[in-house]
Each structure stands twice: as C-alpha cells, then as structure tokens.
Amino acid sequence: MSQANHNILIADAKTHTAITEEQAQFFRENGFLIIRNLLENKELQVLQDEMQTLLDRGMSGVEGDNDYQYGKGTKSGGKVLKRIEYVVDKSVPTRALLAHPFVLNSVEKLQGNNFIPTWDSMVIKMPNEGIIVPWHRDAERPVGCADDRPIFNVDFYLDSADIKSCLWVIPGSNLWTIEASKERCSREGFETSDAIPVPLEAGDAILHDITVVHGSPSGDGNALRRTIYFEFRPGEIELEFGPHNREYLSLKQQVLLECIETRKAASYIGNEKPYEYKPSGELSISGTIKPNTFRYPHEEYWIGQ
C-alpha cells in the first residue's frame, strides 16, 4: 500500500480521554496509530530535561552497564549511544508518564482491564549520527494464541521527528504471516515503496503493534530524536503463553499502581482524571505493596514464547 492511497486516522489527546472505537479499529487493521498533543508543555519539558540527564550519562561512556547500549555512528563510525533500558527505574517523571490516563484508557480499550506494562526504554538518534534501524518486527505473537488482542508499544516523542529521523511503517503488515514479514525484512537496503513515513512533533506519540513491520533509515543531518517506549500486553495472554512468569506480572502490576500514585502527586501535571487500574479474575489485586525497585530484569522472570 503506497503513501498516496492510504488514509491515516489520527487521535488527539486534547479532545478525548482515550482513542475512539474508529481509531482503535484503524490500529487493529494497520498496526499503528498517531496520537497528537499527548504531552502538555510542562510535562514535556520535565521529561526532556530528565532524559537529557540520562543521555549525557550515556554519552560519557558507561562501562559494565548493559542498560546503556551503543552502535556505530553513521558519520563518525564511532561508538554512539542508541538505547537506554529500564528508564522507569531511572527517572521519577518517567514513572508518572507510564500512568498517563489517555494512554492507559486507550490500552484498556485495546487489551482489556488486565493489561500489564512490560518493557520500558528510550531509543535515541544522536544528531548527524542516526543509526539505521532495519525493517523488522519487534516480536511475533505467541504460537497457538487464538486471542487476537494486540500487543503493542506506545512511543512518546520528546523531540520532533522529520523525514530524516522519523519512523517508517508498512500499514497492515501486522496481519501478515511470519513468512511474509521475514521475506520483506530480508530485502537489501531501506526500500520504502510500500511504506509510509510517520513524522511527529515533540509531545506526540504513536502506538505500534509488535508485529507491524517498521524501521528508520540512517540519519543524514538528522536532529536529536529521543523516544520513550512502553510495551503493554494483555495479562491473559501472558498467563497462558509468557514470555514472563506469574510473579513478574504481579510485580509489574504493583509498579503500575505506584506509578499512578506518582502521577497524582506530580506538581507539573494539569487537571486530569487519574486512571483507575482494576484488574479482575486471576489477575485481580488484593492489596498494594510499594515496590522495592522499578527494574525487574526480563531474564530473571523468563519462561519463553
């Protein structure tokens, strides 16, 4: 599907408290959805400052900490920071961000009330050194899973992303077979005839399904782009198929509850109705326990699939 004949629906966080059903259906069919105006100016500024502190630490060169990941710079060929893992553990404002009510209301609409926050990270394209992200799927859905609720990321843009640094997606590729996505991702170069660019402004976000084929070309004069990623998964799918064990789900539920309280207390948050997390059934919560940490390494709770 070419850019010319693809009609894009866009959600606006200023006018609604969650994505609409029409927008939800667009997301299910296409694997992505743009959200404008998600972050108010004060919250955006706080997050920009916080993430710059982490970025500065990473740029100085962090040894022996795999949370800070590096790649080969496009122009310099040198070691360039490209990703920081577990940002919710490293930044209080990022915890408040995880509890954004528009986001959580929208996640519940798509996944149900038993959703679990799983991954959290920041991906970076350094100025003039934008490292190529080849065409890929983030992951595949569990084999044998008949539950068609989407597993997806919410990508918060702290900086504007123009054609030199933005994400490119192939609409509808979330519905492809594994074989079809592998064939497309195996092609040489960063060919875009069936893809569309997704330029965004600072404060915007995009939902993207883990199975939508996406990527971004190497930068050529690109500006700084910092993007915070949160992944969410339906708890029922996690319970049956993994990849995390039951203990992990309980721990991350407590993290989410604490993040909701953190957002309520944040002085820079405007007038909004806090999200109420009310999981049910096997994933219901009998009480709250203040987390000892906000960093639960995936490998320590991994069961696969």
mmCIF file of C-alpha atoms in Angstrom:
data_model
loop_
_atom_site.group_PDB
_atom_site.id
_atom_site.type_symbol
_atom_site.label_atom_id
_atom_site.label_comp_id
_atom_site.label_asym_id
_atom_site.label_seq_id
_atom_site.Cartn_x
_atom_site.Cartn_y
_atom_site.Cartn_z
ATOM 1 C CA MET A 1 0.000 0.000 0.000
ATOM 2 C CA SER A 2 1.534 3.316 -1.027
ATOM 3 C CA GLN A 3 1.524 6.561 0.901
ATOM 4 C CA ALA A 4 -0.661 8.164 -1.757
ATOM 5 C CA ASN A 5 -3.656 5.900 -1.277
ATOM 6 C CA HIS A 6 -3.507 5.378 2.470
ATOM 7 C CA ASN A 7 -5.893 7.409 4.616
ATOM 8 C CA ILE A 8 -4.461 7.884 8.101
ATOM 9 C CA LEU A 9 -6.627 8.355 11.177
ATOM 10 C CA ILE A 10 -5.081 10.493 13.907
ATOM 11 C CA ALA A 11 -6.115 10.668 17.565
ATOM 12 C CA ASP A 12 -5.984 13.953 19.504
ATOM 13 C CA ALA A 13 -5.381 13.679 23.243
ATOM 14 C CA LYS A 14 -6.672 17.233 23.761
ATOM 15 C CA THR A 15 -10.195 16.382 22.651
ATOM 16 C CA HIS A 16 -10.732 12.880 24.081
ATOM 17 C CA THR A 17 -9.842 10.822 27.161
ATOM 18 C CA ALA A 18 -8.957 7.765 25.041
ATOM 19 C CA ILE A 19 -8.797 6.724 21.420
ATOM 20 C CA THR A 20 -12.182 6.287 19.759
ATOM 21 C CA GLU A 21 -13.541 2.946 18.582
ATOM 22 C CA GLU A 22 -12.929 4.034 14.974
ATOM 23 C CA GLN A 23 -9.307 4.803 15.821
ATOM 24 C CA ALA A 24 -8.976 1.515 17.696
ATOM 25 C CA GLN A 25 -10.209 -0.355 14.629
ATOM 26 C CA PHE A 26 -7.788 1.561 12.409
ATOM 27 C CA PHE A 27 -4.998 0.465 14.745
ATOM 28 C CA ARG A 28 -6.080 -3.185 14.661
ATOM 29 C CA GLU A 29 -6.160 -3.160 10.865
ATOM 30 C CA ASN A 30 -2.990 -1.165 10.219
ATOM 31 C CA GLY A 31 -0.737 -1.815 13.208
ATOM 32 C CA PHE A 32 -0.113 1.823 14.118
ATOM 33 C CA LEU A 33 -1.924 4.944 15.292
ATOM 34 C CA ILE A 34 -0.669 8.516 15.683
ATOM 35 C CA ILE A 35 -1.650 10.455 18.822
ATOM 36 C CA ARG A 36 -1.217 14.223 18.717
ATOM 37 C CA ASN A 37 -0.830 16.559 21.709
ATOM 38 C CA LEU A 38 -0.334 13.803 24.262
ATOM 39 C CA LEU A 39 2.138 15.676 26.458
ATOM 40 C CA GLU A 40 1.386 19.138 27.809
ATOM 41 C CA ASN A 41 4.253 21.640 27.707
ATOM 42 C CA LYS A 42 5.220 21.347 31.399
ATOM 43 C CA GLU A 43 5.345 17.561 31.384
ATOM 44 C CA LEU A 44 7.200 17.530 28.069
ATOM 45 C CA GLN A 45 9.830 19.912 29.423
ATOM 46 C CA VAL A 46 10.307 17.870 32.599
ATOM 47 C CA LEU A 47 10.747 14.678 30.562
ATOM 48 C CA GLN A 48 13.123 16.345 28.105
ATOM 49 C CA ASP A 49 15.318 17.525 30.981
ATOM 50 C CA GLU A 50 15.201 14.142 32.732
ATOM 51 C CA MET A 51 16.056 12.165 29.620
ATOM 52 C CA GLN A 52 18.833 14.601 28.725
ATOM 53 C CA THR A 53 20.441 13.759 32.062
ATOM 54 C CA LEU A 54 20.351 10.062 31.183
ATOM 55 C CA LEU A 55 21.559 10.788 27.665
ATOM 56 C CA ASP A 56 24.503 12.852 28.972
ATOM 57 C CA ARG A 57 25.499 9.972 31.240
ATOM 58 C CA GLY A 58 25.307 7.554 28.347
ATOM 59 C CA MET A 59 27.294 9.866 26.069
ATOM 60 C CA SER A 60 30.093 9.990 28.606
ATOM 61 C CA GLY A 61 30.527 6.250 28.107
ATOM 62 C CA VAL A 62 29.078 3.809 30.621
ATOM 63 C CA GLU A 63 31.141 0.703 31.240
ATOM 64 C CA GLY A 64 29.761 -2.530 32.656
ATOM 65 C CA ASP A 65 26.088 -1.480 32.488
ATOM 66 C CA ASN A 66 24.153 -3.218 29.740
ATOM 67 C CA ASP A 67 21.217 -0.834 30.201
ATOM 68 C CA TYR A 68 23.233 1.639 28.119
ATOM 69 C CA GLN A 69 23.580 0.351 24.570
ATOM 70 C CA TYR A 70 25.740 1.677 21.739
ATOM 71 C CA GLY A 71 26.044 1.358 17.997
ATOM 72 C CA LYS A 72 28.252 2.582 15.181
ATOM 73 C CA GLY A 73 27.636 6.227 14.278
ATOM 74 C CA THR A 74 26.561 6.901 10.691
ATOM 75 C CA LYS A 75 29.067 9.684 10.068
ATOM 76 C CA SER A 76 31.831 9.254 12.619
ATOM 77 C CA GLY A 77 31.865 5.474 12.656
ATOM 78 C CA GLY A 78 32.485 5.782 16.377
ATOM 79 C CA LYS A 79 30.655 4.458 19.414
ATOM 80 C CA VAL A 80 27.287 6.218 19.628
ATOM 81 C CA LEU A 81 24.558 5.866 22.266
ATOM 82 C CA LYS A 82 21.417 4.331 20.781
ATOM 83 C CA ARG A 83 19.276 2.939 23.636
ATOM 84 C CA ILE A 84 18.777 3.052 27.406
ATOM 85 C CA GLU A 85 16.782 0.294 29.112
ATOM 86 C CA TYR A 86 14.602 0.398 32.255
ATOM 87 C CA VAL A 87 14.004 4.156 32.220
ATOM 88 C CA VAL A 88 11.111 3.853 34.682
ATOM 89 C CA ASP A 89 13.652 2.759 37.281
ATOM 90 C CA LYS A 90 15.985 5.641 36.412
ATOM 91 C CA SER A 91 13.529 8.548 36.397
ATOM 92 C CA VAL A 92 10.567 9.521 38.595
ATOM 93 C CA PRO A 93 8.865 11.617 35.853
ATOM 94 C CA THR A 94 9.022 8.586 33.575
ATOM 95 C CA ARG A 95 7.013 6.688 36.200
ATOM 96 C CA ALA A 96 4.399 9.429 36.056
ATOM 97 C CA LEU A 97 4.419 9.123 32.272
ATOM 98 C CA LEU A 98 3.626 5.410 32.487
ATOM 99 C CA ALA A 99 0.397 6.378 34.287
ATOM 100 C CA HIS A 100 -0.799 8.845 31.640
ATOM 101 C CA PRO A 101 -4.608 8.429 31.723
ATOM 102 C CA PHE A 102 -5.184 8.891 27.979
ATOM 103 C CA VAL A 103 -2.650 6.151 27.299
ATOM 104 C CA LEU A 104 -3.954 3.725 29.927
ATOM 105 C CA ASN A 105 -7.581 4.306 28.941
ATOM 106 C CA SER A 106 -6.582 3.521 25.364
ATOM 107 C CA VAL A 107 -4.581 0.447 26.363
ATOM 108 C CA GLU A 108 -7.599 -0.850 28.265
ATOM 109 C CA LYS A 109 -9.822 -0.276 25.226
ATOM 110 C CA LEU A 110 -7.489 -2.418 23.111
ATOM 111 C CA GLN A 111 -6.335 -5.036 25.634
ATOM 112 C CA GLY A 112 -8.909 -5.157 28.428
ATOM 113 C CA ASN A 113 -8.561 -4.269 32.103
ATOM 114 C CA ASN A 114 -5.907 -6.929 32.845
ATOM 115 C CA PHE A 115 -3.132 -5.354 30.778
ATOM 116 C CA ILE A 116 0.462 -5.492 32.026
ATOM 117 C CA PRO A 117 3.255 -2.957 31.368
ATOM 118 C CA THR A 118 6.260 -4.996 30.253
ATOM 119 C CA TRP A 119 9.185 -3.204 28.569
ATOM 120 C CA ASP A 120 10.350 0.397 29.110
ATOM 121 C CA SER A 121 13.254 2.058 27.332
ATOM 122 C CA MET A 122 14.455 5.141 25.484
ATOM 123 C CA VAL A 123 15.678 4.925 21.893
ATOM 124 C CA ILE A 124 17.970 7.680 20.666
ATOM 125 C CA LYS A 125 19.031 9.011 17.300
ATOM 126 C CA MET A 126 22.000 11.231 18.002
ATOM 127 C CA PRO A 127 22.426 14.380 15.848
ATOM 128 C CA ASN A 128 24.008 13.612 12.459
ATOM 129 C CA GLU A 129 24.688 10.055 13.641
ATOM 130 C CA GLY A 130 21.245 8.474 13.258
ATOM 131 C CA ILE A 131 21.854 4.739 13.288
ATOM 132 C CA ILE A 132 19.743 2.797 10.804
ATOM 133 C CA VAL A 133 17.010 0.607 12.248
ATOM 134 C CA PRO A 134 16.436 -2.011 9.526
ATOM 135 C CA TRP A 135 12.955 -3.263 8.644
ATOM 136 C CA HIS A 136 11.785 -5.570 11.404
ATOM 137 C CA ARG A 137 9.015 -6.773 13.664
ATOM 138 C CA ASP A 138 9.639 -6.229 17.370
ATOM 139 C CA ALA A 139 8.454 -9.781 18.075
ATOM 140 C CA GLU A 140 5.979 -12.407 16.945
ATOM 141 C CA ARG A 141 2.749 -13.280 18.683
ATOM 142 C CA PRO A 142 2.806 -16.478 20.778
ATOM 143 C CA VAL A 143 2.411 -19.640 18.722
ATOM 144 C CA GLY A 144 -1.066 -21.109 19.169
ATOM 145 C CA CYS A 145 -2.577 -17.947 20.683
ATOM 146 C CA ALA A 146 -6.143 -17.513 19.426
ATOM 147 C CA ASP A 147 -6.653 -14.297 21.396
ATOM 148 C CA ASP A 148 -6.441 -11.538 18.769
ATOM 149 C CA ARG A 149 -5.980 -8.597 21.128
ATOM 150 C CA PRO A 150 -2.932 -6.593 20.040
ATOM 151 C CA ILE A 151 0.384 -6.483 21.863
ATOM 152 C CA PHE A 152 1.923 -3.070 21.295
ATOM 153 C CA ASN A 153 4.241 -0.239 22.220
ATOM 154 C CA VAL A 154 3.416 3.355 22.998
ATOM 155 C CA ASP A 155 6.216 5.582 21.667
ATOM 156 C CA PHE A 156 6.448 9.050 23.268
ATOM 157 C CA TYR A 157 8.397 11.579 21.193
ATOM 158 C CA LEU A 158 10.392 14.080 23.235
ATOM 159 C CA ASP A 159 11.745 15.698 20.071
ATOM 160 C CA SER A 160 10.280 16.361 16.660
ATOM 161 C CA ALA A 161 10.953 13.669 14.073
ATOM 162 C CA ASP A 162 11.071 14.806 10.447
ATOM 163 C CA ILE A 163 11.667 12.767 7.312
ATOM 164 C CA LYS A 164 15.349 12.388 8.248
ATOM 165 C CA SER A 165 14.682 10.722 11.596
ATOM 166 C CA CYS A 166 11.077 9.525 11.753
ATOM 167 C CA LEU A 167 9.678 6.029 11.911
ATOM 168 C CA TRP A 168 8.521 4.328 8.706
ATOM 169 C CA VAL A 169 5.778 1.702 8.841
ATOM 170 C CA ILE A 170 4.163 -0.709 6.398
ATOM 171 C CA PRO A 171 0.419 -0.384 7.084
ATOM 172 C CA GLY A 172 -1.339 -3.704 7.571
ATOM 173 C CA SER A 173 1.868 -5.713 7.903
ATOM 174 C CA ASN A 174 0.724 -6.671 11.402
ATOM 175 C CA LEU A 175 -1.713 -9.014 9.627
ATOM 176 C CA TRP A 176 0.970 -10.706 7.525
ATOM 177 C CA THR A 177 2.230 -14.225 8.078
ATOM 178 C CA ILE A 178 5.613 -14.737 9.700
ATOM 179 C CA GLU A 179 6.972 -15.892 6.341
ATOM 180 C CA ALA A 180 5.765 -12.749 4.549
ATOM 181 C CA SER A 181 7.292 -10.434 7.156
ATOM 182 C CA LYS A 182 10.609 -12.313 7.072
ATOM 183 C CA GLU A 183 10.750 -12.018 3.287
ATOM 184 C CA ARG A 184 10.063 -8.272 3.408
ATOM 185 C CA CYS A 185 12.583 -7.644 6.172
ATOM 186 C CA SER A 186 15.277 -9.641 4.359
ATOM 187 C CA ARG A 187 15.385 -7.300 1.348
ATOM 188 C CA GLU A 188 18.542 -5.271 0.938
ATOM 189 C CA GLY A 189 18.566 -1.563 1.640
ATOM 190 C CA PHE A 190 15.827 0.572 3.150
ATOM 191 C CA GLU A 191 13.245 0.356 0.375
ATOM 192 C CA THR A 192 10.039 2.334 1.069
ATOM 193 C CA SER A 193 7.672 1.802 -1.881
ATOM 194 C CA ASP A 194 5.097 0.016 0.306
ATOM 195 C CA ALA A 195 5.744 2.094 3.440
ATOM 196 C CA ILE A 196 4.798 5.487 4.833
ATOM 197 C CA PRO A 197 6.812 7.918 6.988
ATOM 198 C CA VAL A 198 5.386 8.988 10.357
ATOM 199 C CA PRO A 199 6.776 12.462 11.140
ATOM 200 C CA LEU A 200 5.794 13.659 14.606
ATOM 201 C CA GLU A 201 6.141 16.730 16.795
ATOM 202 C CA ALA A 202 7.580 16.747 20.302
ATOM 203 C CA GLY A 203 4.774 15.702 22.650
ATOM 204 C CA ASP A 204 3.128 13.402 20.109
ATOM 205 C CA ALA A 205 3.090 9.610 20.338
ATOM 206 C CA ILE A 206 2.433 6.575 18.193
ATOM 207 C CA LEU A 207 1.001 3.184 19.059
ATOM 208 C CA HIS A 208 2.700 0.411 17.116
ATOM 209 C CA ASP A 209 1.877 -3.277 17.158
ATOM 210 C CA ILE A 210 4.838 -5.565 17.866
ATOM 211 C CA THR A 211 4.128 -7.325 14.551
ATOM 212 C CA VAL A 212 3.924 -4.278 12.284
ATOM 213 C CA VAL A 213 6.962 -4.083 10.004
ATOM 214 C CA HIS A 214 8.773 -0.815 10.669
ATOM 215 C CA GLY A 215 12.188 0.818 10.768
ATOM 216 C CA SER A 216 14.044 4.064 10.150
ATOM 217 C CA PRO A 217 16.853 4.959 7.755
ATOM 218 C CA SER A 218 20.290 6.163 8.766
ATOM 219 C CA GLY A 219 20.442 9.857 9.507
ATOM 220 C CA ASP A 220 21.958 12.421 7.174
ATOM 221 C CA GLY A 221 21.953 15.711 9.008
ATOM 222 C CA ASN A 222 19.284 14.437 11.404
ATOM 223 C CA ALA A 223 18.440 16.290 14.602
ATOM 224 C CA LEU A 224 18.375 14.661 18.035
ATOM 225 C CA ARG A 225 15.451 12.264 18.496
ATOM 226 C CA ARG A 226 14.637 10.798 21.914
ATOM 227 C CA THR A 227 11.704 8.407 22.145
ATOM 228 C CA ILE A 228 10.428 6.681 25.276
ATOM 229 C CA TYR A 229 8.899 3.244 24.631
ATOM 230 C CA PHE A 230 6.439 1.405 26.869
ATOM 231 C CA GLU A 231 5.176 -2.015 25.846
ATOM 232 C CA PHE A 232 1.835 -3.399 27.075
ATOM 233 C CA ARG A 233 0.492 -6.970 26.882
ATOM 234 C CA PRO A 234 -2.895 -8.477 27.767
ATOM 235 C CA GLY A 235 -2.402 -10.267 31.078
ATOM 236 C CA GLU A 236 -4.393 -13.319 29.985
ATOM 237 C CA ILE A 237 -2.005 -13.876 27.057
ATOM 238 C CA GLU A 238 0.988 -13.524 29.365
ATOM 239 C CA LEU A 239 -0.513 -16.008 31.827
ATOM 240 C CA GLU A 240 -1.042 -18.670 29.172
ATOM 241 C CA PHE A 241 1.902 -18.105 26.844
ATOM 242 C CA GLY A 242 4.530 -15.966 28.604
ATOM 243 C CA PRO A 243 7.151 -14.804 27.958
ATOM 244 C CA HIS A 244 7.217 -13.772 31.636
ATOM 245 C CA ASN A 245 6.169 -15.845 34.624
ATOM 246 C CA ARG A 246 3.288 -15.166 37.011
ATOM 247 C CA GLU A 247 5.494 -13.466 39.601
ATOM 248 C CA TYR A 248 6.587 -10.893 37.030
ATOM 249 C CA LEU A 249 3.002 -9.955 36.230
ATOM 250 C CA SER A 250 2.226 -9.303 39.903
ATOM 251 C CA LEU A 251 5.364 -7.226 40.346
ATOM 252 C CA LYS A 252 4.613 -5.087 37.299
ATOM 253 C CA GLN A 253 1.033 -4.560 38.456
ATOM 254 C CA GLN A 254 2.396 -3.099 41.683
ATOM 255 C CA VAL A 255 4.777 -0.920 39.656
ATOM 256 C CA LEU A 256 1.845 0.428 37.672
ATOM 257 C CA LEU A 257 -0.169 1.186 40.816
ATOM 258 C CA GLU A 258 2.777 3.073 42.286
ATOM 259 C CA CYS A 259 3.253 4.986 39.026
ATOM 260 C CA ILE A 260 -0.388 6.070 39.143
ATOM 261 C CA GLU A 261 0.191 7.475 42.647
ATOM 262 C CA THR A 262 3.380 9.168 41.441
ATOM 263 C CA ARG A 263 1.448 10.905 38.675
ATOM 264 C CA LYS A 264 -1.219 12.095 41.109
ATOM 265 C CA ALA A 265 1.497 13.766 43.192
ATOM 266 C CA ALA A 266 3.390 15.357 40.287
ATOM 267 C CA SER A 267 3.211 19.168 40.547
ATOM 268 C CA TYR A 268 3.555 19.710 36.796
ATOM 269 C CA ILE A 269 0.515 17.617 35.825
ATOM 270 C CA GLY A 270 -2.573 19.648 34.957
ATOM 271 C CA ASN A 271 -6.194 18.917 35.723
ATOM 272 C CA GLU A 272 -6.936 15.345 34.684
ATOM 273 C CA LYS A 273 -8.836 12.332 35.929
ATOM 274 C CA PRO A 274 -6.350 9.673 37.121
ATOM 275 C CA TYR A 275 -6.612 6.220 35.627
ATOM 276 C CA GLU A 276 -8.020 3.524 37.907
ATOM 277 C CA TYR A 277 -6.342 0.172 37.412
ATOM 278 C CA LYS A 278 -8.842 -2.553 38.320
ATOM 279 C CA PRO A 279 -7.674 -5.939 37.058
ATOM 280 C CA SER A 280 -10.030 -8.838 37.623
ATOM 281 C CA GLY A 281 -10.248 -12.625 37.765
ATOM 282 C CA GLU A 282 -6.950 -14.447 38.118
ATOM 283 C CA LEU A 283 -5.118 -11.141 37.789
ATOM 284 C CA SER A 284 -7.110 -9.259 40.433
ATOM 285 C CA ILE A 285 -5.118 -7.463 43.143
ATOM 286 C CA SER A 286 -5.954 -7.974 46.813
ATOM 287 C CA GLY A 287 -3.759 -5.144 48.085
ATOM 288 C CA THR A 288 -0.961 -2.754 47.188
ATOM 289 C CA ILE A 289 2.692 -3.287 48.015
ATOM 290 C CA LYS A 290 5.183 -0.478 47.448
ATOM 291 C CA PRO A 291 7.792 -1.809 45.003
ATOM 292 C CA ASN A 292 11.359 -2.217 46.239
ATOM 293 C CA THR A 293 12.558 -1.388 42.721
ATOM 294 C CA PHE A 294 11.182 -0.420 39.345
ATOM 295 C CA ARG A 295 13.660 -2.616 37.492
ATOM 296 C CA TYR A 296 12.715 -6.260 37.089
ATOM 297 C CA PRO A 297 15.171 -7.816 34.598
ATOM 298 C CA HIS A 298 13.298 -9.817 31.987
ATOM 299 C CA GLU A 299 15.721 -12.704 32.064
ATOM 300 C CA GLU A 300 15.047 -13.351 35.754
ATOM 301 C CA TYR A 301 11.351 -13.976 35.093
ATOM 302 C CA TRP A 302 11.585 -15.500 31.611
ATOM 303 C CA ILE A 303 9.714 -18.655 30.632
ATOM 304 C CA GLY A 304 9.858 -18.107 26.874
ATOM 305 C CA GLN A 305 7.324 -17.997 23.996
#
